[in-house]
XYZ file of C-alpha atoms in Angstrom:
572
model
C 46.544 56.887 -61.401
C 42.602 57.221 -60.832
C 42.051 54.495 -63.651
C 44.274 52.249 -61.576
C 42.382 52.929 -58.515
C 39.097 52.217 -60.155
C 40.285 48.893 -61.696
C 41.612 47.950 -58.215
C 38.249 48.643 -56.562
C 36.190 46.918 -59.381
C 38.432 44.003 -59.232
C 38.101 43.655 -55.301
C 34.220 43.960 -55.650
C 33.954 41.429 -58.205
C 36.278 38.979 -56.226
C 34.114 39.372 -53.109
C 30.860 38.971 -54.884
C 32.291 35.897 -56.607
C 33.650 34.577 -53.510
C 30.295 35.227 -51.713
C 28.474 33.640 -54.528
C 30.496 30.515 -54.225
C 30.234 30.259 -50.439
C 26.511 30.260 -50.580
C 26.541 27.883 -53.399
C 28.634 25.637 -51.353
C 26.665 26.171 -48.199
C 23.493 25.349 -50.025
C 25.196 22.156 -51.560
C 26.490 21.049 -48.374
C 23.330 21.302 -46.554
C 21.344 19.869 -49.280
C 18.989 23.109 -49.257
C 19.341 23.006 -53.206
C 17.697 19.519 -53.464
C 15.390 19.883 -50.850
C 12.440 20.437 -52.861
C 13.597 17.438 -55.037
C 13.679 15.389 -51.773
C 10.185 16.558 -50.795
C 8.703 15.646 -54.108
C 10.481 12.205 -54.117
C 9.044 11.475 -50.424
C 5.660 12.595 -51.801
C 5.739 10.250 -54.709
C 7.197 7.426 -52.555
C 4.215 7.916 -50.212
C 1.724 8.181 -52.991
C 2.668 5.157 -54.646
C 3.104 3.138 -51.358
C -0.144 0.872 -52.254
C -0.743 -1.779 -49.959
C 2.773 -2.032 -48.991
C 4.222 0.987 -47.622
C 7.593 -0.741 -46.685
C 8.372 -1.257 -50.323
C 8.713 2.565 -51.084
C 9.991 3.852 -47.654
C 13.361 1.869 -48.230
C 13.953 4.611 -50.962
C 13.447 7.563 -48.509
C 15.976 10.382 -49.010
C 16.524 10.318 -45.063
C 18.359 6.779 -45.261
C 20.927 8.157 -47.940
C 22.415 11.097 -46.192
C 22.222 12.849 -42.738
C 22.595 16.572 -43.796
C 18.867 17.185 -44.095
C 18.136 20.406 -42.251
C 14.495 21.074 -43.281
C 11.759 18.598 -42.526
C 10.381 16.326 -45.348
C 6.658 16.212 -45.738
C 4.761 12.766 -45.454
C 7.898 10.903 -43.864
C 6.268 10.436 -40.504
C 3.174 9.122 -41.917
C 5.121 6.861 -44.148
C 7.270 5.273 -41.236
C 3.975 4.802 -39.173
C 2.396 2.862 -41.927
C 5.544 0.801 -42.900
C 5.993 -0.138 -39.350
C 3.132 -2.401 -39.502
C 4.784 -4.543 -42.065
C 8.227 -3.977 -41.812
C 9.121 -2.676 -38.236
C 13.047 -3.332 -38.803
C 12.838 -1.032 -41.762
C 10.740 1.756 -39.722
C 13.409 1.488 -37.069
C 16.316 2.161 -39.321
C 14.540 5.175 -40.536
C 13.734 6.361 -37.083
C 17.424 6.195 -36.305
C 18.322 8.017 -39.507
C 15.806 10.740 -38.386
C 17.431 11.126 -34.964
C 20.763 11.794 -36.878
C 19.523 14.259 -39.324
C 18.645 17.452 -37.743
C 15.783 18.449 -39.830
C 13.925 15.194 -39.439
C 14.208 14.673 -35.713
C 10.628 16.221 -35.180
C 9.371 13.743 -37.930
C 10.972 10.895 -36.137
C 9.674 11.846 -32.786
C 6.199 12.353 -34.079
C 6.300 8.866 -35.933
C 7.566 7.107 -32.698
C 4.980 8.767 -30.464
C 2.389 7.371 -32.654
C 3.734 4.019 -32.712
C 3.983 3.934 -29.139
C 0.474 5.105 -28.761
C -0.603 2.352 -31.088
C 1.276 -0.165 -29.269
C -0.206 0.924 -25.737
C -3.608 0.666 -27.600
C -3.209 -2.655 -28.792
C -1.885 -3.940 -25.487
C -5.107 -2.754 -23.737
C -7.217 -4.228 -26.336
C -5.572 -7.499 -25.650
C -5.837 -6.900 -21.818
C -1.998 -7.268 -21.661
C -1.561 -5.034 -18.824
C 1.487 -6.716 -17.358
C 3.372 -5.770 -20.722
C 1.821 -2.084 -20.412
C 3.190 -1.747 -16.971
C 6.542 -2.596 -17.589
C 6.239 -0.618 -21.157
C 7.512 -3.628 -22.949
C 7.155 -3.779 -26.645
C 8.896 -2.817 -30.065
C 8.479 0.731 -29.842
C 7.996 1.145 -25.945
C 11.201 2.420 -24.205
C 10.801 0.252 -20.730
C 10.296 1.583 -17.400
C 13.356 3.873 -17.534
C 11.448 6.362 -19.520
C 11.328 10.168 -18.929
C 8.069 10.561 -20.551
C 5.476 11.856 -17.863
C 2.577 10.607 -20.290
C 4.103 6.895 -20.480
C 4.997 6.727 -16.867
C 1.209 7.671 -16.200
C -0.115 5.117 -18.837
C 2.035 2.464 -16.942
C 0.581 3.517 -13.617
C -2.912 3.081 -14.810
C -1.828 -0.220 -16.371
C -0.823 -1.316 -12.784
C -4.237 -1.116 -11.440
C -5.651 -2.656 -14.407
C -3.251 -5.543 -14.199
C -3.949 -5.913 -10.295
C -7.704 -6.232 -11.091
C -7.043 -8.914 -13.574
C -4.943 -10.913 -11.087
C -6.935 -10.787 -7.910
C -9.575 -13.425 -7.255
C -11.512 -10.964 -4.798
C -14.069 -8.949 -6.824
C -14.425 -6.161 -4.123
C -10.629 -5.729 -4.475
C -10.925 -5.842 -8.298
C -13.533 -2.963 -8.062
C -11.087 -0.838 -5.881
C -8.045 -1.351 -8.376
C -10.409 -0.545 -11.332
C -11.523 2.657 -9.392
C -7.769 3.812 -9.025
C -7.167 3.022 -12.751
C -10.286 5.232 -13.674
C -8.686 8.154 -11.595
C -5.265 7.337 -13.315
C -7.070 7.892 -16.668
C -8.948 10.945 -15.739
C -5.347 12.495 -14.643
C -3.972 11.433 -18.292
C -6.549 13.206 -19.981
C -5.664 16.417 -17.943
C -2.005 15.709 -18.283
C -2.197 15.474 -22.265
C -3.746 18.887 -22.550
C -0.769 20.607 -20.762
C 1.970 18.279 -22.291
C 4.136 19.362 -24.998
C 5.283 15.704 -25.921
C 4.359 14.553 -29.434
C 2.625 11.546 -27.587
C -0.105 14.053 -26.362
C -1.323 14.278 -30.164
C -2.033 10.335 -30.103
C -3.091 10.041 -26.339
C -6.968 10.192 -26.956
C -7.504 7.030 -28.946
C -5.121 5.088 -26.225
C -7.082 6.438 -23.286
C -10.174 5.107 -25.086
C -8.650 1.807 -25.486
C -7.737 1.630 -21.883
C -11.472 2.681 -21.102
C -12.969 -0.152 -23.070
C -10.794 -2.570 -21.202
C -11.893 -0.978 -17.841
C -15.547 -1.489 -18.742
C -14.911 -5.065 -19.731
C -12.995 -5.710 -16.516
C -15.799 -4.043 -14.507
C -18.377 -6.359 -16.278
C -16.074 -9.512 -15.291
C -15.869 -8.399 -11.660
C -19.474 -7.824 -11.438
C -20.152 -11.156 -12.860
C -17.491 -12.742 -10.560
C -18.957 -10.974 -7.386
C -22.327 -12.248 -8.255
C -21.014 -16.014 -8.321
C -18.651 -15.527 -5.279
C -19.344 -14.977 -1.507
C -17.689 -11.792 -0.489
C -15.091 -12.665 2.296
C -14.644 -9.878 4.721
C -12.726 -11.597 7.472
C -9.649 -9.937 8.342
C -6.982 -12.329 9.561
C -3.499 -10.698 8.763
C -3.071 -6.991 9.521
C -5.156 -5.329 12.293
C -8.398 -3.981 11.412
C -8.349 -0.318 10.426
C -10.868 2.187 9.000
C -8.602 2.466 5.758
C -9.562 -1.213 4.926
C -12.621 -1.950 2.668
C -14.980 -3.545 5.361
C -12.749 -2.436 8.305
C -15.314 -0.087 10.168
C -18.223 -2.991 9.682
C -15.806 -5.714 10.950
C -14.827 -3.638 14.142
C -17.106 -5.277 16.640
C -17.653 -5.610 20.475
C -15.410 -3.049 21.758
C -17.936 -0.273 22.519
C -17.516 -0.559 26.269
C -13.867 -0.010 25.971
C -14.214 2.930 23.661
C -16.675 4.585 25.915
C -14.428 4.039 28.967
C -11.323 5.617 27.023
C -13.396 8.413 25.588
C -14.626 9.366 29.187
C -10.999 9.209 30.638
C -9.521 11.414 27.897
C -12.548 14.050 28.245
C -11.306 14.733 31.810
C -9.514 18.034 31.356
C -8.211 18.278 34.971
C -6.729 14.851 35.470
C -4.793 14.533 32.089
C -5.239 10.708 32.402
C -3.020 8.315 30.704
C -3.972 4.661 29.711
C -2.608 1.242 29.527
C -4.289 -1.200 27.293
C -3.608 -4.583 28.340
C -4.588 -8.054 26.650
C -3.284 -11.221 25.215
C -1.684 -11.292 21.650
C -4.025 -11.259 18.837
C -7.090 -10.021 20.850
C -7.581 -6.834 18.932
C -5.389 -4.188 20.633
C -3.781 -2.957 17.558
C -7.179 -2.815 15.813
C -8.636 -0.814 18.506
C -5.739 1.765 18.358
C -6.262 1.954 14.828
C -9.924 2.884 15.120
C -9.145 5.475 17.498
C -8.297 7.923 14.551
C -12.134 7.603 13.353
C -13.726 7.430 17.001
C -11.878 10.165 18.856
C -12.139 13.107 16.389
C -11.148 15.663 18.964
C -7.726 13.863 19.602
C -4.765 13.908 17.266
C -3.767 10.088 17.280
C -0.013 9.252 17.144
C 0.330 5.453 16.566
C 3.806 3.962 17.004
C 4.176 0.093 17.030
C 7.566 -0.920 18.274
C 7.418 -4.158 16.239
C 6.891 -2.161 12.910
C 9.359 0.628 13.833
C 12.385 -0.936 15.026
C 15.211 1.258 16.326
C 18.576 0.459 17.319
C 19.242 3.190 19.887
C 17.166 5.438 22.251
C 18.036 8.497 20.212
C 16.689 6.541 17.040
C 13.402 5.772 18.724
C 12.812 9.226 19.933
C 13.338 10.856 16.311
C 11.225 8.004 14.817
C 8.531 8.739 17.271
C 8.433 12.501 16.341
C 8.651 11.693 12.681
C 5.693 9.358 12.897
C 3.594 11.932 14.772
C 4.494 14.651 12.129
C 3.391 12.348 9.215
C 0.024 11.441 10.847
C -0.874 14.861 11.810
C -0.209 15.960 8.202
C -2.169 13.088 6.898
C -5.240 13.383 9.259
C -5.496 17.397 9.713
C -2.842 18.894 7.696
C -1.019 20.043 10.739
C 2.537 20.961 10.848
C 3.878 19.727 14.196
C 6.782 21.220 15.973
C 10.334 19.808 14.751
C 12.309 17.421 16.688
C 15.080 19.672 18.145
C 18.678 19.076 18.073
C 20.804 18.309 21.185
C 21.016 15.539 23.732
C 18.374 12.951 22.928
C 16.570 13.117 26.298
C 16.466 16.747 26.410
C 15.425 16.905 22.911
C 12.424 14.458 23.577
C 11.520 16.506 26.610
C 11.771 19.859 24.627
C 9.484 18.241 21.870
C 6.967 16.940 24.183
C 6.926 20.419 25.834
C 6.143 22.060 22.640
C 3.434 19.597 21.815
C 1.712 20.603 25.316
C 1.785 24.027 23.935
C 0.483 23.338 20.481
C -2.983 24.480 20.460
C -4.383 23.608 17.069
C -5.852 20.405 18.514
C -7.329 19.704 21.964
C -5.291 16.980 22.811
C -2.726 14.253 21.670
C -2.773 10.679 22.498
C 0.704 8.878 21.925
C -0.119 5.245 21.690
C 3.058 3.032 21.847
C 1.802 -0.488 20.850
C 3.936 -3.440 21.894
C 5.681 -1.435 25.005
C 7.497 -4.548 26.420
C 9.884 -3.995 23.626
C 11.049 -0.665 24.929
C 13.283 -2.532 27.368
C 15.319 -3.920 24.292
C 16.461 -0.365 23.462
C 18.073 0.191 26.933
C 19.850 -3.188 27.386
C 22.105 -2.044 30.131
C 19.088 -0.506 32.062
C 21.421 2.208 33.180
C 20.729 6.001 33.152
C 18.989 6.313 29.777
C 16.333 3.900 30.822
C 15.756 5.593 34.119
C 15.589 9.030 32.250
C 13.214 8.021 29.805
C 10.892 6.320 32.229
C 10.951 9.550 34.287
C 9.866 11.586 31.527
C 7.045 9.093 30.812
C 6.102 9.458 34.516
C 6.101 13.162 34.132
C 4.107 13.216 31.142
C 1.388 10.963 32.899
C 1.261 13.022 35.983
C 1.770 16.593 34.840
C 0.824 17.011 31.147
C -2.729 17.714 30.195
C -2.809 17.795 26.484
C -0.180 15.334 25.714
C -1.546 11.953 26.945
C 0.210 8.412 26.949
C -1.324 5.018 25.975
C 0.810 2.083 26.200
C -0.435 -1.547 24.719
C 0.839 -4.781 25.504
C 0.187 -8.155 26.717
C 2.022 -8.180 30.083
C 0.451 -6.345 33.301
C 2.584 -4.164 35.009
C 2.786 -6.037 38.261
C 4.157 -8.993 36.325
C 7.177 -6.806 34.924
C 10.217 -5.544 36.667
C 9.540 -3.123 39.797
C 10.846 -0.469 37.335
C 8.043 -0.505 35.116
C 5.314 -0.864 37.777
C 6.847 2.031 39.888
C 6.922 4.374 36.808
C 3.489 3.328 35.310
C 1.785 3.257 38.638
C -0.533 6.130 37.738
C -1.754 4.629 34.490
C -5.385 3.694 34.190
C -5.224 0.043 33.173
C -7.836 -0.837 30.604
C -8.172 -4.709 29.729
C -9.369 -6.143 26.421
C -10.030 -9.776 26.109
C -12.049 -12.180 23.777
C -15.321 -11.176 22.026
C -18.426 -12.174 23.995
C -20.374 -15.077 22.469
C -23.362 -13.195 20.954
C -20.973 -10.682 19.297
C -18.786 -13.526 17.897
C -22.005 -15.300 16.445
C -23.253 -12.096 15.141
C -19.771 -11.467 13.407
C -19.753 -14.920 11.811
C -23.506 -14.769 10.603
C -23.735 -10.990 9.334
C -20.016 -9.811 9.146
C -21.092 -7.080 6.522
C -24.437 -5.769 5.204
C -23.544 -7.386 1.845
C -23.042 -10.884 3.220
C -25.898 -13.189 2.119
C -28.149 -14.185 4.965
C -27.420 -18.026 5.650
C -24.092 -18.264 4.466
C -22.950 -19.367 8.067
C -26.169 -20.480 9.613
C -26.333 -19.849 13.464
C -25.768 -23.471 14.260
C -22.448 -23.557 12.565
C -21.316 -20.186 13.979
C -21.880 -21.393 17.476
C -20.027 -24.625 16.907
C -17.101 -22.169 15.498
C -17.338 -19.905 18.609
C -17.272 -23.075 21.028
C -14.022 -24.023 19.383
C -12.349 -20.505 19.275
C -13.696 -19.083 22.564
C -14.502 -15.783 20.763
C -10.607 -15.237 20.507
C -10.995 -12.584 17.773
C -8.210 -13.689 15.471
C -9.263 -17.302 15.649
C -12.946 -16.431 15.136
C -12.247 -14.428 12.053
C -9.802 -17.283 10.693
C -12.360 -19.829 10.922
C -14.853 -17.472 9.045
C -12.464 -16.569 6.270
C -11.409 -20.290 5.775
C -15.126 -21.339 5.568
C -16.191 -18.873 3.101
C -13.020 -19.764 1.103
C -14.168 -23.392 1.368
C -17.763 -22.497 -0.116
C -16.373 -20.476 -2.895
C -13.955 -23.281 -4.032
C -16.813 -25.583 -3.980
C -19.382 -23.219 -5.478
C -21.694 -23.512 -2.475
C -23.824 -20.741 -0.783
C -24.177 -22.183 2.592
C -22.022 -24.017 5.354
C -22.717 -27.056 7.089
C -21.386 -28.558 10.448
C -19.682 -31.238 8.448
C -17.422 -28.582 6.962
C -15.836 -27.468 10.417
C -13.398 -30.624 10.664
C -11.736 -29.759 7.280
C -11.676 -26.133 8.200
C -10.516 -26.475 11.611
C -7.470 -28.571 9.967
C -6.790 -25.512 8.094
C -7.099 -23.292 11.244
C -4.457 -25.335 13.070
C -2.091 -25.095 10.030
C -2.547 -21.369 9.476
C -2.482 -20.382 13.288
C 0.589 -22.676 14.064
C 2.644 -19.380 14.711
C 0.130 -17.870 16.871
C -0.255 -21.142 18.911
C 3.390 -21.741 19.125
C 4.017 -18.216 20.453
C 1.217 -18.453 23.116
C 2.715 -21.975 24.217
C 6.407 -20.717 24.395
C 5.328 -17.701 26.623
C 4.200 -20.426 29.568
C 6.392 -21.432 32.142
C 6.814 -25.180 32.117
C 4.444 -25.720 34.924
C 1.827 -23.608 33.561
C 2.176 -25.890 30.033
C 1.764 -28.995 32.253
C -1.652 -27.581 33.471
C -2.739 -26.554 30.058
C -1.763 -30.181 28.818
C -4.071 -31.411 31.314
C -6.733 -29.302 30.660
C -6.483 -30.320 26.743
C -7.012 -33.793 28.085
C -10.038 -32.994 29.885
C -8.234 -33.234 33.230
C -8.197 -30.428 35.670
C -4.775 -30.559 37.275
C -3.771 -28.922 40.487
C -2.227 -25.453 40.002
C 0.991 -26.297 41.995
C 3.857 -23.429 41.192
C 1.443 -21.754 38.904
C -0.602 -18.572 39.240
C -4.070 -19.119 38.432
C -4.421 -15.340 38.069
C -1.857 -15.276 35.306
C -3.460 -18.016 33.188
C -6.726 -16.387 33.484
C -5.447 -12.981 32.645
C -4.150 -14.551 29.535
C -7.478 -15.984 28.792
C -5.981 -19.433 28.597
C -7.831 -21.195 31.602
C -11.288 -20.457 32.731
C -12.412 -20.332 36.304
C -13.627 -23.896 36.234
C -10.170 -25.009 34.871
C -11.239 -25.733 31.337
C -9.494 -24.052 28.318
C -11.088 -21.136 27.037
C -9.796 -21.974 23.521
C -10.429 -25.546 22.865
C -8.733 -25.504 19.405
C -5.691 -24.442 21.186
C -5.996 -27.643 23.450
C -6.136 -29.722 20.089
C -2.991 -28.013 19.078
C -1.106 -28.660 21.973
C -2.086 -32.661 21.842
C -1.069 -32.930 18.234
C 2.325 -31.128 18.914
C 2.700 -33.614 21.931
C 1.943 -36.623 19.657
C 4.052 -35.535 16.944
C 7.231 -35.132 19.163
């Protein structure tokens, strides 16, 4: 009986060991571990015998013949990269196979990363930054990549492409500076990144920097051959614009007046800035952020921030204030509270009045005439809002209000005049003649002397009347003409062609001024354009003079506007 037991035990042990051995052999066979040394040897032989045609031997790589490779094969990634030069399709098939075989995925990722770095390097060497921006290429994945490094390279390419495409050397230099900052950020990012691409990024960064140097040289050469054009004719002037602070002229008296009124601690003065369209009101508001350091400016342009309802307007105003305070000073303003809209606005203004991290707030509402469109029924909502503005004007000391627009209050509805009666009205008009001439002859320090001679500047100001937008438009178009013709100095004979362009480009502005006039006022302007001083029957002389259209003598203040009027009459 004991012998039988021992025999059974020996048989079981032998069976277990035999089964275990068979299982191990089967597992090794299934995972190809037994042939792994042979696969490595074969890949090494294929790589060593590649000669001048790596693709010729890569096609026999073991990874292409089965997908059960669980251990990385040496030399495979290097072989793929070299073969990609002559046979990218074969390299692509090997990369696809690596993505399937568990042991070769890292090989595939490393090879793909090196190919992507090489492709970006070639795009940079060829100055093809539009393709680099969109990450378009044989190995690049397109914009929808999840690689932080690739996205960073694309962002640097954005500024390099912009520098290539602009005709303005100063703008190109700004784009190149931003590209350089982006490359410095990539250098830091790669040191912290665990992406395979990080290993191959240094040479790509070097290629981008070589392109940066080349584009800087081209930009410097273009700048030497081209006159700078600092005249600003589109958006209002601001301190953020390259030449903005230098181009802001002729408003010293207005600024001093506003500074003095805001400094009065006990009166809590609020302001109204009134002037015709395109006279520089928005530019002045923008520059307040630089010129009033002890005041947190809140700029809200009703034209740029449309709101459909009073509640939407109140919330948009609070959000704008929050963003500007954070940007300017890192301040966190009180949040706009929940609840009925007018009560919430009142509570928010009260919270600002108690906010002592800054001496005062100046809430600037540009294009204030558009406020009426938020209250179409002119009912209780409008009365409550106007009452709240009046309370701010009269009783709040730290929160001040400035409204800017073209219409004086005594020309608006009685409601507006009654509620804004305590505002200090400040008028802004055309630039005086000496300021306008200086603006044209020496707009910035880098502007070569004699580019716009004094005689030419005087002729321009005679036609523009010192209207800021038109004066800068004449200057901009004149400099463009000189650059197109590769000349360094303007002449009086240039002005006829320039004025034709002014009439073209300022058409919308002229049409806006004309449509604001009543028919009787249009008749007066038409006569003045023809050199005839017409009787002001049914027309308020004061209104025409306030809008800087007619002088005391009855002549047009902006003669080029008169030419536009006559040409429109002739065309119809």
